[in-house]
Amino acid sequence: NAGVTQTPKFQVLKTGQSMTLQCAQDMNHEYMSWYRQDPGMGLRLIHYSVGAGITDQGEVPNGYNVSRSTTEDFPLRLLSAAPSQTSVYFCATRQGNSPLHFGNGTRLTVT
Amino acid sequence: QQQVKQSPQSLIVQKGGISIINCAYENTAFDYFPWYQQFPGKGPALLIAIRPDVSEKKEGRFTISFNKSAKQFSLHIMDSQPGDSATYFCAASKYGGATNKLIFGTGTLLAVQP
């Protein structure tokens, strides 16, 4: 039982490049979400999904796209990376009223 | 808009001492208040949570105190150990419902010195 798997663990991008951060879960959780963690800012919600085909914006959605074609996967896309998107990104899932369950994060640096 | 304010930003405690981290929230609709613990290189993990029907919840050495009228809640770590050294996040949300979003505080870096 892997839980929440995030890939890659580390990534360096140049400004303007695009990439997709992957999140996969094997717990059959309906709710999936993406947070970014920055020093002094805590964890801020980017996008979330309550089920396949349903997504919505969180606190800081600008510059990010998401889609949810299956229950298991919730990729986060950066279409044109900016230095302000340098951060650690966490995928988190839950089922019903269960606590949020986090992956181990992707550390992204944009130069 | 920061809806959950957390303090202090960092905390150094001697082994065996008491660690106290405080949080305040603004949205009176919030009725679920968890604390998460994060070790370096890992994602946050739920430590303990409280609902407003009680003013205190204890699990082992960890206690949440909740003051509804002041819109504040705090984490107390008794007999702090070096293994407790981590970053702690408070959070708040409405309980239940598929779309309820968890809002986090800014985090407290705790170092417990041996």
Short mmCIF file of N, CA and C in Angstrom, two decimals, chain B residues 6-73:
data_model
loop_
_atom_site.label_atom_id
_atom_site.label_comp_id
_atom_site.label_asym_id
_atom_site.label_seq_id
_atom_site.Cartn_x
_atom_site.Cartn_y
_atom_site.Cartn_z
N GLN B 6 -0.48 31.72 13.34
CA GLN B 6 0.25 30.79 14.20
C GLN B 6 1.48 31.45 14.76
N SER B 7 1.76 31.17 16.04
CA SER B 7 2.97 31.70 16.68
C SER B 7 3.44 30.73 17.75
N PRO B 8 4.74 30.70 18.06
CA PRO B 8 5.80 31.48 17.41
C PRO B 8 6.23 30.84 16.10
N GLN B 9 7.09 31.51 15.38
CA GLN B 9 7.62 30.98 14.13
C GLN B 9 8.62 29.87 14.41
N SER B 10 9.38 30.02 15.49
CA SER B 10 10.31 28.98 15.90
C SER B 10 10.38 28.91 17.41
N LEU B 11 10.83 27.77 17.92
CA LEU B 11 10.77 27.52 19.35
C LEU B 11 11.89 26.55 19.71
N ILE B 12 12.65 26.91 20.74
CA ILE B 12 13.69 26.02 21.25
C ILE B 12 13.33 25.66 22.68
N VAL B 13 13.29 24.36 22.96
CA VAL B 13 12.89 23.87 24.28
C VAL B 13 13.91 22.83 24.73
N GLN B 14 14.17 22.81 26.02
CA GLN B 14 15.05 21.79 26.56
C GLN B 14 14.30 20.48 26.71
N LYS B 15 15.03 19.38 26.60
CA LYS B 15 14.44 18.05 26.80
C LYS B 15 13.73 18.00 28.15
N GLY B 16 12.50 17.49 28.12
CA GLY B 16 11.70 17.41 29.33
C GLY B 16 10.81 18.61 29.59
N GLY B 17 11.02 19.67 28.83
CA GLY B 17 10.23 20.88 29.00
C GLY B 17 8.89 20.81 28.27
N ILE B 18 8.13 21.89 28.39
CA ILE B 18 6.83 21.97 27.74
C ILE B 18 6.93 22.89 26.52
N SER B 19 6.46 22.40 25.39
CA SER B 19 6.42 23.22 24.18
C SER B 19 4.98 23.69 23.98
N ILE B 20 4.81 24.97 23.69
CA ILE B 20 3.47 25.53 23.50
C ILE B 20 3.44 26.32 22.20
N ILE B 21 2.50 25.98 21.34
CA ILE B 21 2.32 26.67 20.06
C ILE B 21 0.88 27.14 20.00
N ASN B 22 0.70 28.38 19.57
CA ASN B 22 -0.62 29.00 19.60
C ASN B 22 -1.13 29.32 18.20
N CYS B 23 -2.45 29.22 18.05
CA CYS B 23 -3.08 29.58 16.79
C CYS B 23 -4.38 30.34 17.05
N ALA B 24 -4.70 31.25 16.13
CA ALA B 24 -5.94 32.00 16.20
C ALA B 24 -6.60 31.95 14.83
N TYR B 25 -7.91 31.85 14.82
CA TYR B 25 -8.62 31.79 13.56
C TYR B 25 -9.66 32.91 13.50
N GLU B 26 -10.11 33.21 12.29
CA GLU B 26 -11.03 34.32 12.09
C GLU B 26 -12.45 33.86 11.75
N ASN B 27 -12.55 32.78 11.00
CA ASN B 27 -13.85 32.35 10.48
C ASN B 27 -14.62 31.57 11.54
N THR B 28 -15.71 32.13 12.04
CA THR B 28 -16.47 31.47 13.10
C THR B 28 -17.20 30.22 12.61
N ALA B 29 -17.21 30.00 11.31
CA ALA B 29 -17.83 28.79 10.77
C ALA B 29 -16.91 27.57 10.91
N PHE B 30 -15.64 27.80 11.18
CA PHE B 30 -14.70 26.68 11.35
C PHE B 30 -15.08 25.86 12.56
N ASP B 31 -15.09 24.54 12.41
CA ASP B 31 -15.39 23.68 13.56
C ASP B 31 -14.55 22.41 13.55
N TYR B 32 -13.38 22.48 12.95
CA TYR B 32 -12.46 21.36 12.95
C TYR B 32 -11.05 21.93 12.98
N PHE B 33 -10.26 21.52 14.00
CA PHE B 33 -8.96 22.14 14.24
C PHE B 33 -7.91 21.07 14.46
N PRO B 34 -7.21 20.68 13.39
CA PRO B 34 -6.16 19.66 13.52
C PRO B 34 -4.78 20.30 13.65
N TRP B 35 -3.87 19.52 14.18
CA TRP B 35 -2.45 19.86 14.18
C TRP B 35 -1.71 18.80 13.38
N TYR B 36 -0.81 19.28 12.52
CA TYR B 36 0.01 18.38 11.71
C TYR B 36 1.47 18.52 12.12
N GLN B 37 2.20 17.42 12.02
CA GLN B 37 3.62 17.36 12.34
C GLN B 37 4.37 17.00 11.06
N GLN B 38 5.45 17.73 10.79
CA GLN B 38 6.22 17.47 9.57
C GLN B 38 7.70 17.35 9.89
N PHE B 39 8.28 16.21 9.49
CA PHE B 39 9.72 16.00 9.61
C PHE B 39 10.39 16.36 8.28
N PRO B 40 11.67 16.73 8.32
CA PRO B 40 12.36 17.14 7.09
C PRO B 40 12.26 16.09 5.99
N GLY B 41 11.92 16.54 4.78
CA GLY B 41 11.84 15.65 3.63
C GLY B 41 10.57 14.83 3.55
N LYS B 42 9.66 15.07 4.49
CA LYS B 42 8.41 14.31 4.51
C LYS B 42 7.22 15.24 4.41
N GLY B 43 6.06 14.66 4.08
CA GLY B 43 4.84 15.44 4.10
C GLY B 43 4.30 15.56 5.51
N PRO B 44 3.45 16.56 5.75
CA PRO B 44 2.82 16.68 7.07
C PRO B 44 1.95 15.47 7.37
N ALA B 45 1.85 15.13 8.64
CA ALA B 45 1.02 14.01 9.08
C ALA B 45 0.18 14.46 10.27
N LEU B 46 -1.08 14.01 10.31
CA LEU B 46 -1.96 14.41 11.39
C LEU B 46 -1.41 13.96 12.74
N LEU B 47 -1.38 14.89 13.70
CA LEU B 47 -0.91 14.59 15.05
C LEU B 47 -2.09 14.42 15.99
N ILE B 48 -2.97 15.41 16.01
CA ILE B 48 -4.12 15.40 16.90
C ILE B 48 -5.10 16.45 16.40
N ALA B 49 -6.40 16.25 16.65
CA ALA B 49 -7.41 17.19 16.17
C ALA B 49 -8.49 17.36 17.23
N ILE B 50 -9.21 18.51 17.17
CA ILE B 50 -10.25 18.79 18.14
C ILE B 50 -11.45 19.41 17.44
N ARG B 51 -12.64 19.16 17.93
CA ARG B 51 -13.87 19.82 17.50
C ARG B 51 -14.30 20.71 18.66
N PRO B 52 -15.13 21.74 18.41
CA PRO B 52 -15.46 22.74 19.44
C PRO B 52 -16.36 22.24 20.57
N ASP B 53 -16.81 20.98 20.52
CA ASP B 53 -17.68 20.51 21.59
C ASP B 53 -16.90 20.21 22.87
N VAL B 54 -15.56 20.21 22.79
CA VAL B 54 -14.74 20.03 23.99
C VAL B 54 -13.69 21.14 24.04
N SER B 55 -13.21 21.45 25.24
CA SER B 55 -12.23 22.52 25.39
C SER B 55 -10.80 21.99 25.44
N GLU B 56 -10.67 20.67 25.56
CA GLU B 56 -9.33 20.09 25.62
C GLU B 56 -9.37 18.65 25.13
N LYS B 57 -8.30 18.27 24.44
CA LYS B 57 -8.16 16.89 24.01
C LYS B 57 -6.72 16.46 24.21
N LYS B 58 -6.52 15.30 24.81
CA LYS B 58 -5.19 14.83 25.14
C LYS B 58 -4.94 13.48 24.50
N GLU B 59 -3.76 13.35 23.87
CA GLU B 59 -3.33 12.07 23.34
C GLU B 59 -1.86 11.90 23.70
N GLY B 60 -1.62 11.09 24.72
CA GLY B 60 -0.26 10.89 25.18
C GLY B 60 0.32 12.19 25.72
N ARG B 61 1.47 12.61 25.18
CA ARG B 61 2.11 13.84 25.64
C ARG B 61 1.58 15.09 24.93
N PHE B 62 0.67 14.91 23.99
CA PHE B 62 0.17 16.01 23.19
C PHE B 62 -1.25 16.40 23.61
N THR B 63 -1.46 17.70 23.84
CA THR B 63 -2.76 18.21 24.27
C THR B 63 -3.13 19.42 23.43
N ILE B 64 -4.39 19.44 22.95
CA ILE B 64 -4.94 20.64 22.32
C ILE B 64 -5.85 21.31 23.34
N SER B 65 -5.66 22.63 23.52
CA SER B 65 -6.58 23.44 24.31
C SER B 65 -7.33 24.35 23.35
N PHE B 66 -8.65 24.47 23.55
CA PHE B 66 -9.48 25.22 22.61
C PHE B 66 -10.31 26.25 23.36
N ASN B 67 -10.28 27.50 22.89
CA ASN B 67 -11.05 28.59 23.49
C ASN B 67 -11.94 29.19 22.40
N LYS B 68 -13.20 28.77 22.38
CA LYS B 68 -14.10 29.17 21.31
C LYS B 68 -14.38 30.67 21.33
N SER B 69 -14.56 31.24 22.50
CA SER B 69 -14.91 32.66 22.58
C SER B 69 -13.76 33.54 22.09
N ALA B 70 -12.54 33.11 22.33
CA ALA B 70 -11.37 33.87 21.89
C ALA B 70 -10.93 33.48 20.49
N LYS B 71 -11.54 32.45 19.93
CA LYS B 71 -11.16 31.91 18.61
C LYS B 71 -9.67 31.57 18.59
N GLN B 72 -9.25 30.84 19.62
CA GLN B 72 -7.85 30.44 19.73
C GLN B 72 -7.76 28.97 20.11
N PHE B 73 -6.68 28.34 19.68
CA PHE B 73 -6.40 26.98 20.12
C PHE B 73 -4.88 26.80 20.15
#
